[in-house]
Short mmCIF file of C-alpha atoms and ligand atoms in Angstrom, two decimals:
data_model
loop_
_atom_site.label_atom_id
_atom_site.label_comp_id
_atom_site.label_asym_id
_atom_site.label_seq_id
_atom_site.Cartn_x
_atom_site.Cartn_y
_atom_site.Cartn_z
CA MET A 1082 0.00 0.00 0.00
CA ILE A 1083 1.28 3.45 -0.91
CA GLY A 1084 0.69 6.12 1.75
CA LEU A 1085 -0.80 9.32 0.32
CA THR A 1086 -1.30 12.86 1.59
CA VAL A 1087 -3.74 15.03 -0.33
CA LEU A 1088 -3.03 18.74 0.22
CA GLY A 1089 -6.16 20.66 -0.75
CA SER A 1090 -8.41 17.59 -0.73
CA THR A 1091 -11.70 19.55 -0.72
CA GLY A 1092 -10.92 21.38 -3.97
CA SER A 1093 -11.60 20.40 -7.54
CA ILE A 1094 -8.29 18.49 -7.97
CA GLY A 1095 -8.51 17.05 -4.44
CA ILE A 1096 -11.98 15.62 -5.09
CA SER A 1097 -10.90 14.15 -8.45
CA THR A 1098 -7.85 12.61 -6.73
CA LEU A 1099 -10.00 10.89 -4.11
CA ASP A 1100 -12.33 9.69 -6.86
CA VAL A 1101 -9.40 7.90 -8.55
CA VAL A 1102 -7.99 6.64 -5.22
CA ALA A 1103 -11.39 5.16 -4.26
CA ARG A 1104 -11.21 2.97 -7.38
CA HIS A 1105 -7.96 1.39 -6.11
CA PRO A 1106 -8.39 0.61 -2.40
CA ASP A 1107 -5.75 -2.14 -2.71
CA LYS A 1108 -3.07 0.30 -3.92
CA TYR A 1109 -3.33 3.61 -2.05
CA GLN A 1110 -3.94 4.42 1.59
CA VAL A 1111 -4.94 7.97 2.46
CA ILE A 1112 -2.80 9.05 5.41
CA ALA A 1113 -3.72 12.75 5.53
CA LEU A 1114 -6.32 15.10 4.07
CA THR A 1115 -6.15 18.90 4.27
CA ALA A 1116 -8.27 21.95 3.54
CA ASN A 1117 -8.36 25.65 4.31
CA SER A 1118 -11.70 26.20 6.08
CA ASP A 1119 -14.29 23.82 4.60
CA VAL A 1120 -15.07 21.85 7.78
CA GLU A 1121 -18.08 19.98 6.39
CA GLY A 1122 -16.26 19.03 3.18
CA LEU A 1123 -13.24 17.69 5.04
CA LEU A 1124 -15.38 15.85 7.62
CA LYS A 1125 -17.26 14.06 4.85
CA GLN A 1126 -13.98 12.95 3.26
CA CYS A 1127 -12.65 11.87 6.68
CA ARG A 1128 -15.67 9.61 7.19
CA GLU A 1129 -15.10 7.99 3.82
CA PHE A 1130 -11.29 7.64 3.73
CA LEU A 1131 -10.47 7.38 7.47
CA PRO A 1132 -7.08 9.15 7.27
CA ARG A 1133 -4.77 9.29 10.31
CA TYR A 1134 -4.53 13.08 10.08
CA ALA A 1135 -6.79 15.91 8.97
CA VAL A 1136 -5.37 19.41 8.72
CA MET A 1137 -7.17 22.73 8.41
CA ALA A 1138 -5.03 25.73 7.56
CA ASP A 1139 -7.45 27.99 9.43
CA PRO A 1140 -7.11 27.42 13.23
CA ASP A 1141 -10.78 28.15 14.09
CA SER A 1142 -11.93 25.67 11.45
CA ALA A 1143 -9.46 23.13 12.86
CA GLN A 1144 -11.06 23.49 16.32
CA LEU A 1145 -14.49 22.96 14.86
CA LEU A 1146 -13.33 19.94 12.87
CA ALA A 1147 -11.70 18.43 15.98
CA GLN A 1148 -15.07 18.67 17.83
CA ARG A 1149 -16.91 17.07 14.93
CA VAL A 1150 -14.31 14.28 14.61
CA ARG A 1151 -14.58 13.51 18.36
CA ALA A 1152 -18.38 13.51 18.22
CA ALA A 1153 -18.27 11.09 15.30
CA ARG A 1154 -15.82 8.85 17.25
CA LEU A 1155 -13.29 8.91 14.41
CA GLU A 1156 -9.66 8.15 15.29
CA ILE A 1157 -8.20 11.06 13.40
CA GLU A 1158 -5.66 13.57 14.68
CA VAL A 1159 -6.63 17.11 13.71
CA LEU A 1160 -3.82 19.61 13.12
CA SER A 1161 -3.84 23.22 11.98
CA GLY A 1162 -1.89 25.94 10.24
CA VAL A 1163 0.92 25.80 7.74
CA ASP A 1164 3.01 23.76 10.21
CA GLY A 1165 0.33 21.08 10.23
CA LEU A 1166 0.26 21.07 6.42
CA ALA A 1167 4.05 20.73 6.20
CA TYR A 1168 4.02 18.00 8.87
CA VAL A 1169 1.62 15.72 6.96
CA ALA A 1170 3.50 16.34 3.71
CA ALA A 1171 6.71 15.06 5.32
CA LEU A 1172 5.48 11.99 7.29
CA ASP A 1173 7.60 8.84 6.95
CA GLU A 1174 4.58 6.69 6.12
CA VAL A 1175 3.67 8.99 3.23
CA ALA A 1176 5.30 8.17 -0.12
CA TYR A 1177 3.13 10.31 -2.42
CA VAL A 1178 1.90 13.87 -1.88
CA MET A 1179 -0.79 15.38 -4.07
CA ALA A 1180 -0.03 19.13 -4.05
CA ALA A 1181 -3.44 20.63 -4.84
CA ILE A 1182 -3.62 23.74 -2.67
CA VAL A 1183 -4.41 26.81 -4.79
CA GLY A 1184 -1.95 29.71 -4.90
CA ALA A 1185 1.34 30.52 -3.19
CA ALA A 1186 -0.19 29.13 0.04
CA GLY A 1187 0.83 25.71 -1.28
CA LEU A 1188 4.53 26.53 -1.45
CA LEU A 1189 5.71 25.65 2.07
CA PRO A 1190 3.91 22.29 2.40
CA THR A 1191 4.99 21.29 -1.10
CA LEU A 1192 8.59 22.21 -0.27
CA ALA A 1193 8.31 19.99 2.82
CA ALA A 1194 7.38 17.10 0.52
CA ALA A 1195 10.35 17.90 -1.75
CA ARG A 1196 12.81 17.97 1.14
CA THR A 1197 11.66 14.57 2.38
CA GLY A 1198 11.96 12.86 -0.99
CA LYS A 1199 8.30 12.20 -1.81
CA ARG A 1200 6.72 11.59 -5.18
CA ILE A 1201 5.02 14.97 -5.64
CA LEU A 1202 1.93 14.99 -7.81
CA LEU A 1203 2.15 18.66 -8.64
CA ALA A 1204 -1.07 20.54 -9.42
CA ASN A 1205 -0.09 23.66 -7.45
CA LYS A 1206 1.65 25.49 -10.32
CA GLU A 1207 1.94 28.71 -8.28
CA ALA A 1208 4.57 27.01 -6.04
CA LEU A 1209 6.87 26.65 -9.06
CA VAL A 1210 6.08 30.13 -10.35
CA VAL A 1211 7.00 31.72 -7.01
CA ALA A 1212 10.08 29.65 -6.21
CA GLY A 1213 10.98 27.53 -9.25
CA GLU A 1214 14.74 27.53 -8.85
CA LEU A 1215 14.69 26.85 -5.12
CA PHE A 1216 11.96 24.24 -5.51
CA MET A 1217 13.83 22.27 -8.18
CA GLN A 1218 16.99 22.40 -6.04
CA GLU A 1219 15.13 21.01 -3.04
CA VAL A 1220 13.65 18.26 -5.20
CA ALA A 1221 17.15 17.26 -6.35
CA ILE A 1222 18.68 17.43 -2.86
CA GLY A 1223 15.76 15.62 -1.20
CA GLY A 1224 15.65 12.92 -3.90
CA ALA A 1225 12.00 13.75 -4.62
CA GLU A 1226 10.21 13.04 -7.87
CA ILE A 1227 7.76 15.39 -9.62
CA LEU A 1228 4.89 14.04 -11.67
CA PRO A 1229 3.00 16.94 -13.27
CA ILE A 1230 -0.77 17.01 -12.80
CA ASP A 1231 -1.49 20.13 -14.84
CA SER A 1232 -3.01 18.48 -17.92
CA GLU A 1233 -0.62 20.24 -20.33
CA HIS A 1234 2.51 19.35 -18.37
CA ASN A 1235 1.32 15.84 -17.79
CA ALA A 1236 0.78 15.56 -21.56
CA VAL A 1237 4.25 16.98 -22.27
CA PHE A 1238 5.75 14.56 -19.74
CA GLN A 1239 4.05 11.67 -21.54
CA CYS A 1240 5.41 12.85 -24.92
CA MET A 1241 8.98 13.55 -23.71
CA PRO A 1242 11.89 11.14 -24.00
CA ALA A 1243 12.76 9.58 -20.63
CA ASN A 1244 16.11 11.43 -20.45
CA PHE A 1245 14.68 14.95 -20.93
CA SER A 1246 16.35 16.27 -17.77
CA GLN A 1247 19.67 16.25 -19.69
CA GLY A 1248 18.38 19.32 -21.54
CA LEU A 1249 15.94 19.55 -24.43
CA GLU A 1250 18.63 20.38 -27.04
CA ARG A 1251 20.57 17.26 -26.12
CA VAL A 1252 17.57 14.94 -26.48
CA GLY A 1253 16.37 16.33 -29.80
CA VAL A 1254 13.32 18.26 -28.58
CA SER A 1255 12.85 21.48 -30.56
CA GLN A 1256 9.68 22.85 -28.96
CA ILE A 1257 7.03 22.33 -26.34
CA LEU A 1258 3.59 23.19 -27.72
CA LEU A 1259 1.30 24.09 -24.81
CA THR A 1260 -2.34 23.99 -25.83
CA ALA A 1261 -4.88 26.46 -24.43
CA SER A 1262 -8.64 26.48 -24.86
CA GLY A 1263 -8.71 30.29 -24.84
CA GLY A 1264 -11.30 30.22 -22.04
CA PRO A 1265 -14.92 31.34 -22.13
CA PHE A 1266 -14.20 34.79 -23.67
CA ARG A 1267 -12.10 33.82 -26.68
CA LYS A 1268 -14.65 35.30 -29.08
CA LEU A 1269 -15.57 38.49 -27.17
CA THR A 1270 -14.40 41.93 -28.31
CA LEU A 1271 -12.26 44.00 -25.94
CA ASP A 1272 -15.31 46.21 -25.24
CA GLN A 1273 -17.46 43.23 -24.36
CA LEU A 1274 -14.74 41.91 -22.03
CA GLU A 1275 -15.06 44.95 -19.78
CA GLY A 1276 -18.50 44.00 -18.48
CA VAL A 1277 -18.03 40.27 -17.87
CA THR A 1278 -19.04 38.95 -14.44
CA PRO A 1279 -17.29 36.50 -12.09
CA ALA A 1280 -19.99 33.90 -12.80
CA GLN A 1281 -19.33 34.16 -16.55
CA ALA A 1282 -15.56 33.95 -16.00
CA CYS A 1283 -15.96 30.82 -13.86
CA ALA A 1284 -18.06 29.00 -16.47
CA HIS A 1285 -15.26 27.36 -18.47
CA PRO A 1286 -16.42 25.74 -21.72
CA ASN A 1287 -14.43 22.48 -21.31
CA TRP A 1288 -13.08 22.13 -17.75
CA ASP A 1289 -14.76 22.19 -14.33
CA MET A 1290 -12.23 23.85 -11.98
CA GLY A 1291 -11.80 26.00 -8.86
CA ARG A 1292 -12.73 29.69 -9.12
CA LYS A 1293 -9.21 31.14 -9.13
CA ILE A 1294 -7.88 28.95 -11.95
CA SER A 1295 -11.12 29.51 -13.89
CA VAL A 1296 -10.53 33.28 -13.89
CA ASP A 1297 -6.86 32.64 -14.75
CA SER A 1298 -8.04 30.60 -17.74
CA ALA A 1299 -10.31 33.41 -18.89
CA THR A 1300 -7.47 35.99 -18.73
CA MET A 1301 -4.99 33.39 -20.03
CA MET A 1302 -2.79 34.09 -17.01
CA ASN A 1303 -3.23 30.38 -16.41
CA LYS A 1304 -1.34 29.69 -19.64
CA GLY A 1305 1.28 32.26 -18.65
CA LEU A 1306 1.79 30.54 -15.29
CA GLU A 1307 1.98 27.25 -17.18
CA VAL A 1308 4.74 28.56 -19.47
CA ILE A 1309 6.75 29.41 -16.34
CA GLU A 1310 5.88 26.03 -14.80
CA ALA A 1311 7.06 24.26 -17.98
CA CYS A 1312 10.39 26.14 -17.96
CA TRP A 1313 11.19 24.69 -14.52
CA LEU A 1314 9.73 21.22 -15.01
CA PHE A 1315 11.40 20.64 -18.36
CA ASN A 1316 14.59 22.62 -17.76
CA THR A 1317 14.22 25.03 -20.69
CA ALA A 1318 13.99 28.71 -21.59
CA SER A 1319 10.61 30.20 -22.49
CA ASP A 1320 11.55 30.72 -26.16
CA ARG A 1321 11.24 26.96 -26.64
CA ILE A 1322 7.64 27.02 -25.42
CA LYS A 1323 4.85 27.99 -27.80
CA VAL A 1324 1.24 28.51 -26.79
CA VAL A 1325 -1.31 27.13 -29.28
CA LEU A 1326 -5.01 27.94 -28.98
CA HIS A 1327 -6.98 24.73 -29.37
CA PRO A 1328 -10.62 25.34 -28.41
CA GLN A 1329 -11.71 21.68 -28.21
CA SER A 1330 -9.26 20.81 -25.35
CA VAL A 1331 -8.75 17.31 -26.73
CA ILE A 1332 -5.01 17.56 -27.36
CA HIS A 1333 -3.58 18.38 -23.94
CA SER A 1334 -0.17 19.43 -25.30
CA MET A 1335 2.56 18.38 -27.72
CA VAL A 1336 6.31 17.93 -28.04
CA ALA A 1337 8.05 18.75 -31.34
CA TYR A 1338 11.32 16.98 -32.20
CA ASP A 1339 14.29 17.99 -34.35
CA ASP A 1340 13.39 15.29 -36.92
CA GLY A 1341 9.99 16.92 -37.58
CA SER A 1342 7.91 14.55 -35.42
CA VAL A 1343 5.26 16.06 -33.20
CA LEU A 1344 3.93 13.84 -30.40
CA ALA A 1345 0.60 14.71 -28.80
CA GLN A 1346 -1.40 13.34 -25.87
CA LEU A 1347 -5.17 13.28 -26.37
CA GLY A 1348 -8.08 12.50 -24.10
CA ASN A 1349 -11.38 13.74 -22.75
CA PRO A 1350 -10.91 16.90 -20.67
CA ASP A 1351 -11.06 15.28 -17.22
CA MET A 1352 -8.32 15.76 -14.62
CA ARG A 1353 -8.68 12.18 -13.43
CA THR A 1354 -6.55 11.10 -16.42
CA PRO A 1355 -3.38 13.02 -15.42
CA ILE A 1356 -4.05 12.20 -11.75
CA ALA A 1357 -4.24 8.45 -12.47
CA HIS A 1358 -1.18 8.70 -14.73
CA ALA A 1359 0.89 10.37 -12.00
CA LEU A 1360 -0.34 8.00 -9.28
CA ALA A 1361 0.48 4.87 -11.25
CA TRP A 1362 3.48 5.94 -13.36
CA PRO A 1363 5.19 4.09 -14.99
CA GLU A 1364 2.20 1.76 -14.90
CA ARG A 1365 -1.37 2.61 -15.98
CA ILE A 1366 -4.56 2.28 -13.95
CA VAL A 1367 -8.22 3.03 -14.66
CA SER A 1368 -9.29 6.56 -13.78
CA GLY A 1369 -13.03 6.58 -14.38
CA VAL A 1370 -12.59 8.65 -17.55
CA GLY A 1371 -14.43 7.28 -20.57
CA PRO A 1372 -12.75 6.56 -23.93
CA LEU A 1373 -12.21 9.44 -26.33
CA ASP A 1374 -14.76 9.33 -29.16
CA LEU A 1375 -12.94 10.89 -32.11
CA PHE A 1376 -16.05 10.77 -34.31
CA GLU A 1377 -17.90 12.85 -31.77
CA VAL A 1378 -14.93 15.25 -31.52
CA GLY A 1379 -14.98 15.49 -35.33
CA ARG A 1380 -12.32 18.15 -35.76
CA LEU A 1381 -9.35 19.74 -34.03
CA ASP A 1382 -8.72 23.48 -34.52
CA PHE A 1383 -5.61 25.55 -33.82
CA GLU A 1384 -5.09 29.33 -33.65
CA GLU A 1385 -2.29 31.66 -32.69
CA PRO A 1386 -2.93 33.57 -29.43
CA ASP A 1387 -3.21 37.37 -29.59
CA PHE A 1388 -0.81 38.82 -27.00
CA ASN A 1389 -2.54 42.24 -27.09
CA ARG A 1390 -5.87 40.74 -26.25
CA PHE A 1391 -4.41 38.40 -23.61
CA ALA A 1392 -2.07 40.85 -21.86
CA CYS A 1393 -1.59 38.43 -18.95
CA LEU A 1394 0.13 35.97 -21.26
CA ARG A 1395 2.55 38.67 -22.40
CA LEU A 1396 3.23 39.70 -18.79
CA ALA A 1397 4.03 36.11 -17.82
CA TYR A 1398 6.52 35.70 -20.68
CA GLU A 1399 8.13 39.01 -19.69
CA ALA A 1400 8.35 37.93 -16.04
CA ILE A 1401 10.07 34.61 -16.73
CA GLU A 1402 12.46 36.32 -19.14
CA ALA A 1403 13.28 38.94 -16.46
CA GLY A 1404 13.80 36.04 -14.01
CA GLY A 1405 14.64 36.42 -10.30
CA THR A 1406 11.64 37.49 -8.24
CA SER A 1407 9.60 38.79 -11.20
CA PRO A 1408 7.47 35.62 -11.52
CA ALA A 1409 6.76 35.74 -7.74
CA ILE A 1410 5.64 39.37 -8.09
CA LEU A 1411 3.50 38.49 -11.12
CA ASN A 1412 1.87 35.63 -9.21
CA ALA A 1413 1.16 37.62 -6.04
CA ALA A 1414 -0.31 40.56 -7.96
CA ASN A 1415 -2.43 38.16 -9.98
CA GLU A 1416 -3.77 36.39 -6.87
CA VAL A 1417 -4.83 39.74 -5.38
CA ALA A 1418 -6.29 41.03 -8.65
CA VAL A 1419 -8.27 37.83 -9.26
CA ALA A 1420 -9.66 37.85 -5.69
CA SER A 1421 -10.70 41.51 -6.18
CA PHE A 1422 -12.40 40.66 -9.46
CA LEU A 1423 -14.24 37.76 -7.80
CA ASP A 1424 -15.34 40.22 -5.04
CA GLU A 1425 -16.51 42.60 -7.80
CA ARG A 1426 -14.08 45.31 -6.72
CA ILE A 1427 -12.36 45.58 -10.12
CA ALA A 1428 -13.39 44.85 -13.70
CA PHE A 1429 -12.11 41.82 -15.59
CA THR A 1430 -10.06 44.05 -17.90
CA GLU A 1431 -8.36 45.70 -14.90
CA ILE A 1432 -6.69 42.44 -13.84
CA PRO A 1433 -3.69 42.82 -16.21
CA ILE A 1434 -3.52 46.57 -15.49
CA VAL A 1435 -3.09 45.91 -11.75
CA ILE A 1436 -0.45 43.22 -12.40
CA GLU A 1437 1.53 45.35 -14.83
CA SER A 1438 1.56 48.34 -12.48
CA VAL A 1439 2.83 46.16 -9.61
CA LEU A 1440 5.56 44.72 -11.85
CA THR A 1441 6.56 48.26 -12.81
CA ALA A 1442 6.53 49.53 -9.22
CA LEU A 1443 8.55 46.64 -7.77
CA PRO A 1444 11.75 45.80 -9.64
CA GLY A 1445 12.65 42.12 -9.54
CA ILE A 1446 15.83 41.00 -7.86
CA HIS A 1447 17.88 37.83 -8.22
CA THR A 1448 17.55 35.53 -5.22
CA GLY A 1449 17.08 31.88 -4.42
CA ASP A 1450 16.44 32.57 -0.75
CA LEU A 1451 13.06 31.40 0.59
CA ASP A 1452 12.60 34.18 3.18
CA THR A 1453 13.32 36.82 0.55
CA LEU A 1454 10.82 35.22 -1.84
CA LEU A 1455 8.17 35.18 0.88
CA GLU A 1456 8.88 38.85 1.68
CA VAL A 1457 8.60 39.72 -2.01
CA ASP A 1458 5.29 37.86 -2.17
CA THR A 1459 3.94 39.84 0.81
CA GLU A 1460 5.21 43.14 -0.56
CA ALA A 1461 3.69 42.51 -4.01
CA ARG A 1462 0.32 41.67 -2.41
CA ARG A 1463 0.44 44.92 -0.41
CA CYS A 1464 1.35 46.88 -3.53
CA ALA A 1465 -1.48 45.28 -5.54
CA GLU A 1466 -4.00 46.05 -2.78
CA GLN A 1467 -2.83 49.66 -2.79
CA MET A 1468 -3.19 49.94 -6.59
CA ILE A 1469 -6.71 48.58 -6.32
CA ARG A 1470 -7.63 50.98 -3.46
CA ILE A 1471 -6.30 53.99 -5.36
CA LYS A 1472 -8.37 53.05 -8.38
CA VAL A 1473 -11.64 52.26 -6.58
P1 NAD B 2280 -9.89 24.80 -5.56
O1 NAD B 2280 -10.11 26.21 -5.20
O2 NAD B 2280 -11.03 23.99 -6.06
O3 NAD B 2280 -9.30 24.02 -4.28
C1 NAD B 2280 -8.23 24.53 -3.55
C2 NAD B 2280 -7.91 23.66 -2.33
O4 NAD B 2280 -6.89 24.33 -1.57
C3 NAD B 2280 -9.09 23.48 -1.37
O5 NAD B 2280 -9.01 22.21 -0.77
C4 NAD B 2280 -8.86 24.56 -0.31
O6 NAD B 2280 -9.40 24.23 0.94
C5 NAD B 2280 -7.34 24.59 -0.25
N1 NAD B 2280 -6.82 25.91 0.14
C6 NAD B 2280 -7.20 27.12 -0.35
N2 NAD B 2280 -6.51 28.12 0.25
C7 NAD B 2280 -5.69 27.53 1.15
C8 NAD B 2280 -4.75 28.01 2.09
N3 NAD B 2280 -4.52 29.33 2.23
N4 NAD B 2280 -4.08 27.12 2.85
C9 NAD B 2280 -4.31 25.80 2.73
N5 NAD B 2280 -5.19 25.27 1.87
C10 NAD B 2280 -5.88 26.12 1.08
O7 NAD B 2280 -8.68 24.77 -6.59
P2 NAD B 2280 -8.37 23.69 -7.75
O8 NAD B 2280 -9.07 24.07 -8.97
O9 NAD B 2280 -8.51 22.32 -7.21
O10 NAD B 2280 -6.82 24.01 -8.00
C11 NAD B 2280 -5.81 23.58 -7.13
C12 NAD B 2280 -4.46 23.78 -7.80
O11 NAD B 2280 -4.39 22.92 -8.94
C13 NAD B 2280 -4.23 25.20 -8.33
O12 NAD B 2280 -2.88 25.54 -8.17
C14 NAD B 2280 -4.57 25.09 -9.80
O13 NAD B 2280 -3.86 26.03 -10.58
C15 NAD B 2280 -4.12 23.67 -10.11
N6 NAD B 2280 -4.81 23.07 -11.24
C16 NAD B 2280 -6.16 22.85 -11.19
C17 NAD B 2280 -6.83 22.27 -12.27
C18 NAD B 2280 -8.31 21.99 -12.21
O14 NAD B 2280 -8.83 21.38 -13.14
N7 NAD B 2280 -9.02 22.37 -11.18
C19 NAD B 2280 -6.10 21.93 -13.41
C20 NAD B 2280 -4.74 22.16 -13.43
C21 NAD B 2280 -4.10 22.73 -12.34
MG1 MG B 2281 -3.49 23.37 -17.23
#
């Protein structure tokens, strides 16, 4: 039995992970489940999976959960805070850690998994965006293994030669082609974009996801964060990564080789496929996802993205090219801007304006130091909040 911790188990990826795990009770044992403040959601999962630990990042929610767990006579230790999250990511009896917390909040627990040599099933792309260099170093030192969960990166991983870590030039890979659906607003004019609501932004045409990543998909910041994620995961510069709009979301990404071959991974848009792949790799297990019906799909379309229309994508490329703390600043400003949009404090079209003004106000510096990165993250959030207050 493989011991598993699911960080962010009550979210969209967490729920899909437990769906796959429940199909293989002989293979995986859930040791710890975690959430931010959803007491009822975590309690329900605790009843079903009987983990040894349940962690709530929010201390008041942890107290409430502990009462509920006692009342239900469940033998589960309830922990709280970021220390509790890091503790269950590093337990000896845990071999695999699903990193599915949203945002930079996932960084410290995911680093704890890296330092203790776990197989990390990495959904939390923001951790790599904020601290890519440091994170990859800790993975190497700790002897950890990263299996990408982001559908694009999982697809790229499946299409890569096994020795890709030697460097893409050396293994004959000319380009990574990251596909993007273009989100729900691909066809809207810039004028129409101004008035879109959070509910419209969260209604993705192909994928059912958490609210933050849904807005990121609509602005295409999600693809920008994924370009940065791919640079770290596949040890390459951003000029080798091309974003391809593919509205059907059937090809999840591609790898182009020097000999002219292009390998693609296809499937129904359901995160249980990359989750099952990463859980079982190098083997294959059933995931609950049905077979792809190519006759129903009918056709596959491709378009070039417009960097003027999707300013967030441009900003992400600029941030990774600038390097240092620029991606951390980009990410923090984006998290604040997206939360403000979801609270209806700023318009959809103001998201990239806030991010760009924070990137202009705070020059990036070169550092691989965790405390400095965390300070930069805090400072960028404060700066973004200030920009939003001035505007409103
Ligand atoms: P979600 O909002 O549905 O779930 C987030 C989870 O994190 C929840 O369990 C929540 O309780 C927990 N959480 C939130 N804030 C926290 C905090 N401060 N401390 C501790 N825990 C906290 O998000 P999601 O859609 O499942 O996405 C999770 C991650 O996976 C994101 O980084 C996202 O970019 C990535 N991802 C998601 C999808 C998808 O299809 N949903 C696809 C690719 C990548
Ligand atoms: Mg993705």
